[in-house]
Short mmCIF file of C-alpha atoms in Angstrom, two decimals:
data_model
loop_
_atom_site.label_atom_id
_atom_site.label_comp_id
_atom_site.label_asym_id
_atom_site.label_seq_id
_atom_site.Cartn_x
_atom_site.Cartn_y
_atom_site.Cartn_z
CA MET Y 1 0.01 -0.02 -0.06
CA SER Y 2 1.25 3.57 -0.90
CA THR Y 3 0.63 6.60 1.07
CA SER Y 4 -0.08 9.95 -0.34
CA SER Y 5 3.60 10.97 -0.19
CA GLY Y 6 4.45 7.91 -2.54
CA LYS Y 7 6.13 5.93 0.22
CA THR Y 8 4.95 2.38 0.63
CA THR Y 9 3.91 0.92 4.02
CA ASN Y 10 3.89 -2.67 2.78
CA PRO Y 11 6.82 -4.74 4.21
CA GLY Y 12 7.34 -6.74 1.02
CA GLU Y 13 7.26 -3.68 -1.22
CA MET Y 14 9.59 -1.74 1.28
CA MET Y 15 12.20 -4.83 1.02
CA LYS Y 16 11.96 -4.77 -2.70
CA TYR Y 17 12.78 -1.08 -2.61
CA LEU Y 18 15.53 -1.38 -0.34
CA HIS Y 19 16.94 -4.37 -2.37
CA ASP Y 20 16.71 -2.23 -5.50
CA LYS Y 21 18.61 0.59 -3.75
CA ILE Y 22 21.35 -1.69 -2.71
CA THR Y 23 21.72 -3.05 -6.04
CA GLU Y 24 21.90 0.44 -7.64
CA LEU Y 25 24.60 1.44 -5.08
CA GLU Y 26 26.57 -1.53 -5.75
CA LYS Y 27 26.52 -0.86 -9.38
CA GLN Y 28 27.64 2.73 -8.75
CA ASN Y 29 30.49 1.47 -6.59
CA ARG Y 30 31.70 -0.96 -9.21
CA GLN Y 31 31.72 1.85 -11.76
CA LEU Y 32 33.84 4.03 -9.55
CA LEU Y 33 36.27 1.25 -8.85
CA ASP Y 34 36.46 0.64 -12.68
CA ARG Y 35 37.11 4.30 -13.38
CA GLN Y 36 39.77 4.35 -10.57
CA ASN Y 37 41.46 1.41 -12.07
CA ASP Y 38 41.32 2.87 -15.63
CA LEU Y 39 43.11 5.99 -14.14
CA TYR Y 40 45.83 3.88 -12.36
CA GLU Y 41 46.31 1.94 -15.71
CA LYS Y 42 46.74 5.14 -17.57
CA LEU Y 43 49.23 6.45 -15.28
CA GLU Y 44 51.12 3.30 -15.38
CA ALA Y 45 51.26 3.20 -19.14
CA ARG Y 46 52.38 6.92 -19.12
CA GLU Y 47 55.11 6.14 -16.75
CA GLU Y 48 56.26 3.03 -18.95
CA GLU Y 49 56.07 5.32 -22.18
CA LEU Y 50 58.21 8.03 -20.47
CA ALA Y 51 60.78 5.43 -19.37
CA ALA Y 52 61.21 4.04 -22.81
CA VAL Y 53 61.54 7.60 -24.27
CA GLN Y 54 64.32 8.31 -21.55
CA ASN Y 55 66.12 4.99 -22.62
CA LEU Y 56 66.12 6.23 -26.22
CA THR Y 57 67.09 9.85 -25.42
CA PRO Y 58 70.95 10.64 -24.95
CA ALA Y 59 71.78 11.12 -21.27
CA SER Y 60 72.94 14.70 -21.89
CA SER Y 61 69.75 15.90 -23.09
CA ILE Y 62 67.84 14.64 -19.91
CA ASN Y 63 67.85 17.09 -17.01
CA ASN Y 64 67.59 14.55 -14.25
CA ASN Y 65 70.09 12.11 -15.70
CA ASN Y 66 71.88 11.78 -12.38
CA MET Y 67 68.85 11.12 -10.39
CA PRO Y 68 68.66 7.60 -9.01
CA LYS Y 69 65.71 5.22 -9.66
CA PHE Y 70 63.38 5.25 -6.81
CA PRO Y 71 60.88 2.43 -6.13
CA LYS Y 72 57.51 3.44 -5.08
CA PRO Y 73 57.05 3.79 -1.24
CA GLU Y 74 55.65 0.90 0.77
CA SER Y 75 51.89 1.09 1.39
CA TYR Y 76 50.70 2.94 4.47
CA ASP Y 77 47.90 1.45 6.61
CA GLY Y 78 47.49 3.96 9.19
CA TYR Y 79 49.20 1.76 11.90
CA LYS Y 80 52.64 0.49 11.10
CA GLY Y 81 55.54 2.86 10.53
CA ASP Y 82 55.39 6.69 10.55
CA VAL Y 83 53.25 8.82 8.36
CA ARG Y 84 55.97 11.32 8.15
CA ASN Y 85 58.39 8.75 6.83
CA PHE Y 86 55.82 7.54 4.26
CA LEU Y 87 55.20 11.16 2.99
CA THR Y 88 59.11 11.82 2.66
CA GLN Y 89 59.51 8.71 0.61
CA ALA Y 90 56.54 9.77 -1.57
CA GLN Y 91 57.98 13.17 -2.08
CA ALA Y 92 61.21 11.55 -3.20
CA TYR Y 93 59.40 9.36 -5.58
CA LEU Y 94 57.48 12.26 -7.09
CA ARG Y 95 60.65 14.28 -7.56
CA VAL Y 96 62.34 11.63 -9.53
CA ASN Y 97 59.19 11.07 -11.60
CA GLU Y 98 58.19 14.79 -11.77
CA LYS Y 99 57.93 14.44 -15.67
CA ILE Y 100 55.09 11.70 -15.27
CA TYR Y 101 53.20 13.16 -12.42
CA THR Y 102 52.90 16.75 -13.56
CA THR Y 103 49.59 17.69 -11.79
CA PRO Y 104 48.55 17.64 -8.24
CA GLU Y 105 45.63 15.36 -9.10
CA SER Y 106 48.18 12.70 -10.57
CA GLN Y 107 50.44 13.01 -7.61
CA ILE Y 108 47.56 12.63 -5.21
CA LEU Y 109 46.10 9.57 -7.05
CA CYS Y 110 49.48 8.08 -7.29
CA ILE Y 111 50.31 8.48 -3.51
CA GLY Y 112 46.62 7.88 -2.44
CA ASN Y 113 46.76 4.50 -4.16
CA LEU Y 114 49.30 3.34 -1.73
CA LEU Y 115 47.10 3.94 1.42
CA THR Y 116 45.52 0.63 2.77
CA GLY Y 117 43.54 -0.55 5.88
CA LYS Y 118 42.60 2.34 8.19
CA ALA Y 119 44.26 4.98 6.08
CA MET Y 120 42.25 3.81 3.05
CA GLU Y 121 38.87 3.91 4.89
CA TRP Y 122 39.70 7.51 5.84
CA TRP Y 123 40.65 8.56 2.40
CA GLU Y 124 37.92 6.54 0.31
CA PRO Y 125 35.06 8.95 0.60
CA THR Y 126 37.10 11.77 -0.64
CA LEU Y 127 38.54 9.89 -3.54
CA ARG Y 128 35.06 8.56 -4.31
CA ALA Y 129 33.64 12.15 -4.37
CA HIS Y 130 36.28 13.30 -6.76
CA LEU Y 131 36.04 10.49 -9.06
CA LYS Y 132 32.28 10.81 -9.36
CA HIS Y 133 31.81 14.54 -9.08
CA GLY Y 134 35.12 16.05 -10.09
CA ALA Y 135 35.01 19.82 -9.81
CA GLU Y 136 31.67 19.61 -8.30
CA ALA Y 137 32.62 17.30 -5.39
CA GLY Y 138 32.55 20.22 -2.83
CA VAL Y 139 34.83 22.81 -1.65
CA GLU Y 140 37.18 20.66 0.58
CA VAL Y 141 37.37 17.74 -1.87
CA VAL Y 142 38.40 20.23 -4.60
CA HIS Y 143 40.90 22.01 -2.59
CA ILE Y 144 42.67 18.79 -1.73
CA PHE Y 145 43.12 17.75 -5.20
CA SER Y 146 44.13 20.98 -6.40
CA ASP Y 147 47.20 21.13 -3.93
CA TYR Y 148 49.50 18.23 -2.93
CA GLU Y 149 50.64 19.78 0.11
CA THR Y 150 47.01 19.95 1.31
CA PHE Y 151 46.73 16.20 0.80
CA GLU Y 152 49.87 15.86 2.96
CA GLU Y 153 48.41 18.21 5.70
CA ARG Y 154 45.19 16.32 5.80
CA LEU Y 155 47.07 12.93 6.24
CA LEU Y 156 49.32 14.25 8.87
CA ALA Y 157 46.45 15.77 10.87
CA ALA Y 158 44.51 12.32 10.59
CA PHE Y 159 47.51 10.07 11.66
CA GLY Y 160 50.50 12.16 12.54
CA LYS Y 161 49.51 13.20 16.14
CA LYS Y 162 48.16 9.81 17.22
CA ARG Y 163 51.60 8.34 16.28
CA GLU Y 164 53.42 11.03 18.16
CA LYS Y 165 51.44 10.41 21.26
CA ARG Y 166 52.15 6.60 21.02
CA GLY Y 167 55.81 7.41 20.52
CA ARG Y 168 55.92 9.51 23.52
CA LYS Y 169 54.27 6.89 25.69
CA ARG Y 170 56.73 4.29 24.42
CA ILE Y 171 59.53 6.60 25.48
CA LEU Y 172 58.14 7.01 29.07
CA THR Y 173 57.45 3.43 29.47
CA GLY Y 174 61.06 2.77 28.39
CA ARG Y 175 62.41 5.20 30.89
CA ASN Y 176 60.48 3.52 33.69
CA GLU Y 177 61.79 0.15 32.56
CA MET Y 178 65.20 1.52 32.49
CA ALA Y 179 64.88 2.85 35.91
CA LEU Y 180 63.82 -0.41 37.20
CA ARG Y 181 66.93 -2.30 35.61
CA THR Y 182 69.40 0.48 36.73
CA ARG Y 183 68.23 0.53 40.42
CA PRO Y 184 71.06 -0.09 42.82
CA MET Y 185 71.42 -3.52 44.46
CA GLY Y 186 71.55 -1.83 47.78
CA GLU Y 187 67.99 -0.45 47.23
CA GLU Y 188 66.64 -3.98 46.23
CA TYR Y 189 68.15 -5.36 49.33
CA TYR Y 190 66.58 -2.69 51.52
CA VAL Y 191 63.22 -3.29 50.03
CA THR Y 192 63.48 -7.09 50.24
CA ASN Y 193 64.50 -6.70 53.90
CA GLN Y 194 62.00 -4.32 54.85
CA GLY Y 195 59.37 -6.62 53.51
CA TYR Y 196 60.76 -9.58 55.63
CA LEU Y 197 61.02 -7.37 58.62
CA LYS Y 198 57.37 -6.40 58.34
CA GLN Y 199 56.45 -10.11 57.90
CA LEU Y 200 58.51 -11.08 61.03
CA ALA Y 201 57.08 -8.24 63.05
CA GLY Y 202 53.41 -9.57 62.17
CA VAL Y 203 54.36 -13.04 63.31
CA MET Y 204 55.88 -11.84 66.56
CA GLY Y 205 52.78 -9.63 67.32
CA ARG Y 206 50.56 -12.57 66.74
CA GLN Y 207 52.77 -14.94 69.09
CA HIS Y 208 52.81 -12.13 71.78
CA ALA Y 209 48.88 -11.81 71.47
CA ASP Y 210 48.62 -15.49 71.86
CA LYS Y 211 50.66 -15.49 74.93
CA ASN Y 212 48.77 -12.70 76.62
CA GLY Y 213 45.40 -14.46 75.66
CA ALA Y 214 46.72 -17.70 77.42
CA ARG Y 215 47.86 -15.74 80.54
CA ARG Y 216 44.33 -14.25 80.94
CA ASP Y 217 42.72 -17.52 80.41
CA ARG Y 218 44.99 -19.01 83.07
CA ARG Y 219 44.34 -16.29 85.57
CA SER Y 220 40.55 -16.36 84.78
CA ARG Y 221 40.59 -20.18 85.69
CA GLU Y 222 42.48 -19.67 88.85
CA GLY Y 223 40.12 -17.05 89.96
CA ILE Y 224 37.27 -19.35 89.56
CA ARG Y 225 39.01 -22.09 91.60
CA TRP Y 226 39.73 -19.68 94.37
CA ASP Y 227 36.16 -18.60 94.76
CA GLN Y 228 34.89 -22.09 94.81
CA THR Y 229 37.41 -22.92 97.61
CA GLU Y 230 36.08 -20.00 99.73
CA ILE Y 231 32.60 -21.22 99.26
#
């Protein structure tokens, strides 16, 4: 049954409506992934073409003929390693391949493709909005893809501070462990003997209390016998 607003109240129709929506969203997601893969393939092809041209061109005509060949940085998942190290390696890679990745968009797509795990979960909504809407994706998305440094700043803001806090915590923990390891032997001896003396004092106190209790019991019994004798 449909209401005046066009929405259905029938459970069966509602389930069908939701199923159709899910199917439509899955289709859109596959299209976005296909487009993303196409872009990466084009970038890889462009990189191979330029490498072939550089091999055919005399070394004297290449400005960066003395630059070393850098592999792509290892992927970053938001946990292992340091995000600053990852971004520094990314800058070195882009510098060596500056003739390939000539625009902020191509640079961000290249380095963004190295994000995995938690980092990719953070990055995926922005990437999806850019691939789907481009210049109409919103002010923040457009701003990020127009400037590689902005992309770096966002990544540092998301993962840099957490890593620094963990690092400070590890340093403090390490200092505490070092203090325990380097504590003088005399201090350990003092602490150990203090514990022993406390235990010994407790035992002696209990023994003393037991003796006093026995004396009171004996005096009490003697008093009773004396009273009975007088009677």
